[in-house]
C-alpha positions as a LaTeX table, in Angstrom:
\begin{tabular}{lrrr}
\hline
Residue & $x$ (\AA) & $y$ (\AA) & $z$ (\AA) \\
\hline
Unk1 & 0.00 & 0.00 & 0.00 \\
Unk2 & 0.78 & 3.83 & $-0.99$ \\
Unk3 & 2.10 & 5.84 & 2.15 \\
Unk4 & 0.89 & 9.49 & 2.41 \\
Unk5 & 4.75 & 10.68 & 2.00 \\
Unk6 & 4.80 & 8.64 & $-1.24$ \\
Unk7 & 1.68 & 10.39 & $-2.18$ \\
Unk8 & 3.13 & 13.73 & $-1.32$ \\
Unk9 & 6.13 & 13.08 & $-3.56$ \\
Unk10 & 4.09 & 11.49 & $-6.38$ \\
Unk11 & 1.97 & 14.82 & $-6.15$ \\
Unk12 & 4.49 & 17.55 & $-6.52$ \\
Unk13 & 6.31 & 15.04 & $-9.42$ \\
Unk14 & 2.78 & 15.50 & $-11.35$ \\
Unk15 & 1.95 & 18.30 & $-10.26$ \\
Unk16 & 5.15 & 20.48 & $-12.69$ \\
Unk17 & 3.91 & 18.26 & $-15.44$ \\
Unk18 & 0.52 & 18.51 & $-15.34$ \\
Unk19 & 1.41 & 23.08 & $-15.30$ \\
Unk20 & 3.24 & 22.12 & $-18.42$ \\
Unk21 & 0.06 & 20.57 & $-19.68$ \\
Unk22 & $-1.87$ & 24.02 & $-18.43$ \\
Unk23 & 0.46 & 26.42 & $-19.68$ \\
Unk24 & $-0.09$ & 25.11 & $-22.95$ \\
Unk25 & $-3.74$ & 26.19 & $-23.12$ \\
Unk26 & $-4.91$ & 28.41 & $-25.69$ \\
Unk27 & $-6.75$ & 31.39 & $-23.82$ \\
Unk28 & $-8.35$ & 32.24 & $-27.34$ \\
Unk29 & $-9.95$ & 28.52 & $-27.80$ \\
Unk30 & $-11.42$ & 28.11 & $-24.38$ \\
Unk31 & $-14.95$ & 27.35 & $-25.88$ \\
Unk32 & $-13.40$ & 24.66 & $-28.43$ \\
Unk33 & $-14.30$ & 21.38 & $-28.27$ \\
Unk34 & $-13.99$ & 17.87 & $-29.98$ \\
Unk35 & $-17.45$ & 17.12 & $-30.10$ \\
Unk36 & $-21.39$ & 18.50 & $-28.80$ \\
Unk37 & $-21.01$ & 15.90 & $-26.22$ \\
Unk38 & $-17.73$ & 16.67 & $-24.74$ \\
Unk39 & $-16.23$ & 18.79 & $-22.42$ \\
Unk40 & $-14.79$ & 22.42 & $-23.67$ \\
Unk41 & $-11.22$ & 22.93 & $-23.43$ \\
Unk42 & $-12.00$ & 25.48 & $-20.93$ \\
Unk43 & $-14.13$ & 22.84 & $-18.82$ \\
Unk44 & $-11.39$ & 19.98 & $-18.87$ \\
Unk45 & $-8.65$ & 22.13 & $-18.30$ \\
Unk46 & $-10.34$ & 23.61 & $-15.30$ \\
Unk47 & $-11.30$ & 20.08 & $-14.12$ \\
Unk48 & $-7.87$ & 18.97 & $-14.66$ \\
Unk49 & $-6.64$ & 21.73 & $-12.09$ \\
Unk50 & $-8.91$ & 21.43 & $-9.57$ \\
Unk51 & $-8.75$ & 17.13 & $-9.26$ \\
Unk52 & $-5.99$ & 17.05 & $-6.52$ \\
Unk53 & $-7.82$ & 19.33 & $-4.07$ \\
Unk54 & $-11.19$ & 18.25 & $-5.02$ \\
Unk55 & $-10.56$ & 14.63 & $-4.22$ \\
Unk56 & $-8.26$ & 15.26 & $-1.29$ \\
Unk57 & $-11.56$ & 17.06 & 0.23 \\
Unk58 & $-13.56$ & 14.35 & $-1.05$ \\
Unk59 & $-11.76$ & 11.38 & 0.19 \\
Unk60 & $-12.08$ & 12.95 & 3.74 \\
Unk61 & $-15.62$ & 12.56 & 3.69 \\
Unk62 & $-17.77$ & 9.42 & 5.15 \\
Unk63 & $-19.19$ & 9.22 & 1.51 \\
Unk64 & $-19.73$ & 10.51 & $-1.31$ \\
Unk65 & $-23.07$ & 10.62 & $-3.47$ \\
Unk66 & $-21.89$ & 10.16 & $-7.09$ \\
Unk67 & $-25.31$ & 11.13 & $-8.33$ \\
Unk68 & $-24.60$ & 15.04 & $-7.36$ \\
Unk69 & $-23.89$ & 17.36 & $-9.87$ \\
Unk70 & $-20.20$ & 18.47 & $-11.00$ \\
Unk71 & $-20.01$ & 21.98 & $-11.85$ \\
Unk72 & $-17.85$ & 22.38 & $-14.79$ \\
Unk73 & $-16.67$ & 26.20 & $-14.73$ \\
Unk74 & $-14.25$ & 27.43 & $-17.19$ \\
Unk75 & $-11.41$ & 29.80 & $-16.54$ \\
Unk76 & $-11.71$ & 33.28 & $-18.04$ \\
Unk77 & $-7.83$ & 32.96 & $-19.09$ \\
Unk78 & $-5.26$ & 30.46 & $-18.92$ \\
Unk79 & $-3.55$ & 32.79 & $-15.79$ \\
Unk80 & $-6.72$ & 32.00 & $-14.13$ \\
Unk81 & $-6.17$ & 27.92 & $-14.72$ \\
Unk82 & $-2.47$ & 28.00 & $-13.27$ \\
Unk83 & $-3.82$ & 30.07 & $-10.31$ \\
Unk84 & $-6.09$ & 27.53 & $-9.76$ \\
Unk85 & $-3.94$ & 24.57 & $-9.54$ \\
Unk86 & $-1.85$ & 26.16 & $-7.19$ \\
Unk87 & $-4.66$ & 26.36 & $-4.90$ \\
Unk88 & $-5.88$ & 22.72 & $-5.65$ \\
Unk89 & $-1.99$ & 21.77 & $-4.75$ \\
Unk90 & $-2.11$ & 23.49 & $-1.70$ \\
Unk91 & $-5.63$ & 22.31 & $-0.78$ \\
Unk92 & $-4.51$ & 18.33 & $-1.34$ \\
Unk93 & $-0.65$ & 18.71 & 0.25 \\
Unk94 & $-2.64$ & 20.34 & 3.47 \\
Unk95 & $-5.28$ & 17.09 & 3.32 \\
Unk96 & $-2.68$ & 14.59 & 2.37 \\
Unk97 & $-0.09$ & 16.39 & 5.21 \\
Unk98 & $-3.17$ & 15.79 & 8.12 \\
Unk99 & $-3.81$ & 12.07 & 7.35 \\
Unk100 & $-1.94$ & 9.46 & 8.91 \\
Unk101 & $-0.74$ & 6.39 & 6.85 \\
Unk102 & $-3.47$ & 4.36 & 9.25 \\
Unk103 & $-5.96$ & 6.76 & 7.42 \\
Unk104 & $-5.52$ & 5.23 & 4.14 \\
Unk105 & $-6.86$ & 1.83 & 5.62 \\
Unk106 & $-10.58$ & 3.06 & 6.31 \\
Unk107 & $-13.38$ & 2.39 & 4.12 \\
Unk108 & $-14.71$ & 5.43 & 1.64 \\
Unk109 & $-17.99$ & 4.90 & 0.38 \\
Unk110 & $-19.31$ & 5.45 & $-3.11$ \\
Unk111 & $-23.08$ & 6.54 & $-2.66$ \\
Unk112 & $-26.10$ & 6.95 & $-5.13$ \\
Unk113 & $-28.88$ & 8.44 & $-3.80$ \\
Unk114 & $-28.78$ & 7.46 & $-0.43$ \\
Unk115 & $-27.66$ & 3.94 & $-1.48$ \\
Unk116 & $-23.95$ & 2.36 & $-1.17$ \\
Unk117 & $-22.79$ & 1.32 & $-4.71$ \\
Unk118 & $-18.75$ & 0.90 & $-3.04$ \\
Unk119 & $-16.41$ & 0.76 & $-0.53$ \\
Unk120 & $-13.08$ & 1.08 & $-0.75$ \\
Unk121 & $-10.16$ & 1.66 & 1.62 \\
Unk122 & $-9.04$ & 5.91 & 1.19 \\
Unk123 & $-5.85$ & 4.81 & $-0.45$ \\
Unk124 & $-7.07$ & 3.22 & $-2.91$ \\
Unk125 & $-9.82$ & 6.24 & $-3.63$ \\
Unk126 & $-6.58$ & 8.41 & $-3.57$ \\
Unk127 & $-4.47$ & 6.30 & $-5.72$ \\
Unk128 & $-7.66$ & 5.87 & $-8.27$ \\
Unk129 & $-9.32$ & 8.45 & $-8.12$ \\
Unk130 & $-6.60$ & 11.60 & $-7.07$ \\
Unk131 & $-3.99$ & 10.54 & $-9.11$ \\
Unk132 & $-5.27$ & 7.90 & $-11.59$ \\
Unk133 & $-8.10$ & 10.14 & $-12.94$ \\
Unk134 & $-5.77$ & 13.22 & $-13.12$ \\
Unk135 & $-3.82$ & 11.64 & $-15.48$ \\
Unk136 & $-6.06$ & 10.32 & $-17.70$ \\
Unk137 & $-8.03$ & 13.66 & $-17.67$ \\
Unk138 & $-4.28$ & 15.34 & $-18.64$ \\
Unk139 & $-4.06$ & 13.21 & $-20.82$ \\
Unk140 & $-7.08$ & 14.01 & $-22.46$ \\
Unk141 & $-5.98$ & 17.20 & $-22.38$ \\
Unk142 & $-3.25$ & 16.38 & $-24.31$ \\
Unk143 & $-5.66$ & 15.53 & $-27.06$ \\
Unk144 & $-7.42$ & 18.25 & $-26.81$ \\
Unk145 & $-4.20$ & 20.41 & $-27.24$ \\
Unk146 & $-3.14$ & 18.66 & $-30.53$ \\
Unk147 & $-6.68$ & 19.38 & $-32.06$ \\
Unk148 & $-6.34$ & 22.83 & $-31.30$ \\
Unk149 & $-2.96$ & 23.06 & $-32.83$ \\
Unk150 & $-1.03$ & 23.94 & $-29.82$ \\
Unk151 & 2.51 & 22.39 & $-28.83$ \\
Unk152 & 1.75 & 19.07 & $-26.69$ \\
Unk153 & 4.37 & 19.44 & $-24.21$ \\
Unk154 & 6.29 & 16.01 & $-22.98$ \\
Unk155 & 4.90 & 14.04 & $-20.40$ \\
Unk156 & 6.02 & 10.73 & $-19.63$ \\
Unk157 & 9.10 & 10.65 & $-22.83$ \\
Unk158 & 9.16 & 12.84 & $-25.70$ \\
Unk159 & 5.86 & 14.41 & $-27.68$ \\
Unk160 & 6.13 & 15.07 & $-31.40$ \\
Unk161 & 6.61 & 18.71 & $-30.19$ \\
Unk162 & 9.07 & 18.57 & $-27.20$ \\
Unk163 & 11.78 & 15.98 & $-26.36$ \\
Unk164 & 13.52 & 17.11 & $-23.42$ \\
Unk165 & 17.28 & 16.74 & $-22.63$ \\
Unk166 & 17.93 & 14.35 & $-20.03$ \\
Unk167 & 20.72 & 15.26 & $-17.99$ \\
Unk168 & 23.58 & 12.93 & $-17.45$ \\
Unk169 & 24.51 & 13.52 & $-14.20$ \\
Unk170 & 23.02 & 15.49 & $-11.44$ \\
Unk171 & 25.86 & 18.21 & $-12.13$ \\
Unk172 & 24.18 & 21.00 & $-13.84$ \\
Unk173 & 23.35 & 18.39 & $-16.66$ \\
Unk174 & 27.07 & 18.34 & $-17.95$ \\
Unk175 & 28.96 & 15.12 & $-18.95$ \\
Unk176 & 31.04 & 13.60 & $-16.37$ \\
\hline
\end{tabular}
């Protein structure tokens, strides 16, 4: 099982990547999206940076009733999105930094309507839910970013836009 330090450290690993992601988002093309059914860029990049916090609060609860409504907001500017996932950092390091490793053992329930669906112990929630879901919402991001025609930055290994350097050595990147 996860510890809450590994947590910690897989959060602030994700969490430079997943500004890269961010950073890369088109202001002008906040509206745009794939299809009538989806998600605007706007709305998925704004979900994208408020998942760590959001859960984090989430997985502190008793339960959860999956059958309430998710507002999806959209950020008036792409200064507005970063902001935002600063907070959501902050929000899930403070929950995360509270719990105890013991905490990760108790049962979260999944609720609909009044009615358990789930239970599951909080780490695994976390593990699915905090950090599992982020990425594959980033990475649908990513998507998202390619349609639009902006550089997809690299995430885990090179993108057909940005390979970067890997450093040798952990002496200023020069060659021993």
């Amino acid at each position: 099982m996860t510890s809450i330090n590994e947590m910690l450290q897989e959060l602030d690993l994700e969490t430079g990547t997943t500004r890269r992601v961010l950073e890369r988002v088109d202001g002008e093309q906040l509206s745009w999206r794939p299809h009538p059914r989806s998600l605007t860029l706007g709305q998925l990049a704004m979900h994208v940076a408020t998942l760590p916090g959001a859960i984090a609060d989430i997985s502190t609860r008793y339960a959860f009733d999956v059958g309430a409504p998710i507002p999806r907001p959209s950020p008036a500017n792409t200064a507005e999105l970063l902001a935002t996932l600063d907070s959501s950092i902050v929000r899930a390091r403070s929950i995360l930094g509270a719990m105890t490793d013991d905490a990760l053992d108790t049962p979260w329930r999944m609720m609909l309507g009044g009615r358990e669906v789930g239970a599951i112990p909080r780490g695994v929630f976390l593990r699915s839910v905090m950090f599992n879901h982020w990425y594959h919402h980033r990475g649908q991001l990513c998507v998202y970013l390619r349609q639009t025609g902006a550089a997809v930055p690299a995430v885990f290994g090179p993108s057909a836009d940005e390979t970067p350097q890997l450093q040798s050595d952990q002496h200023g990147g020069k060659d021993a």
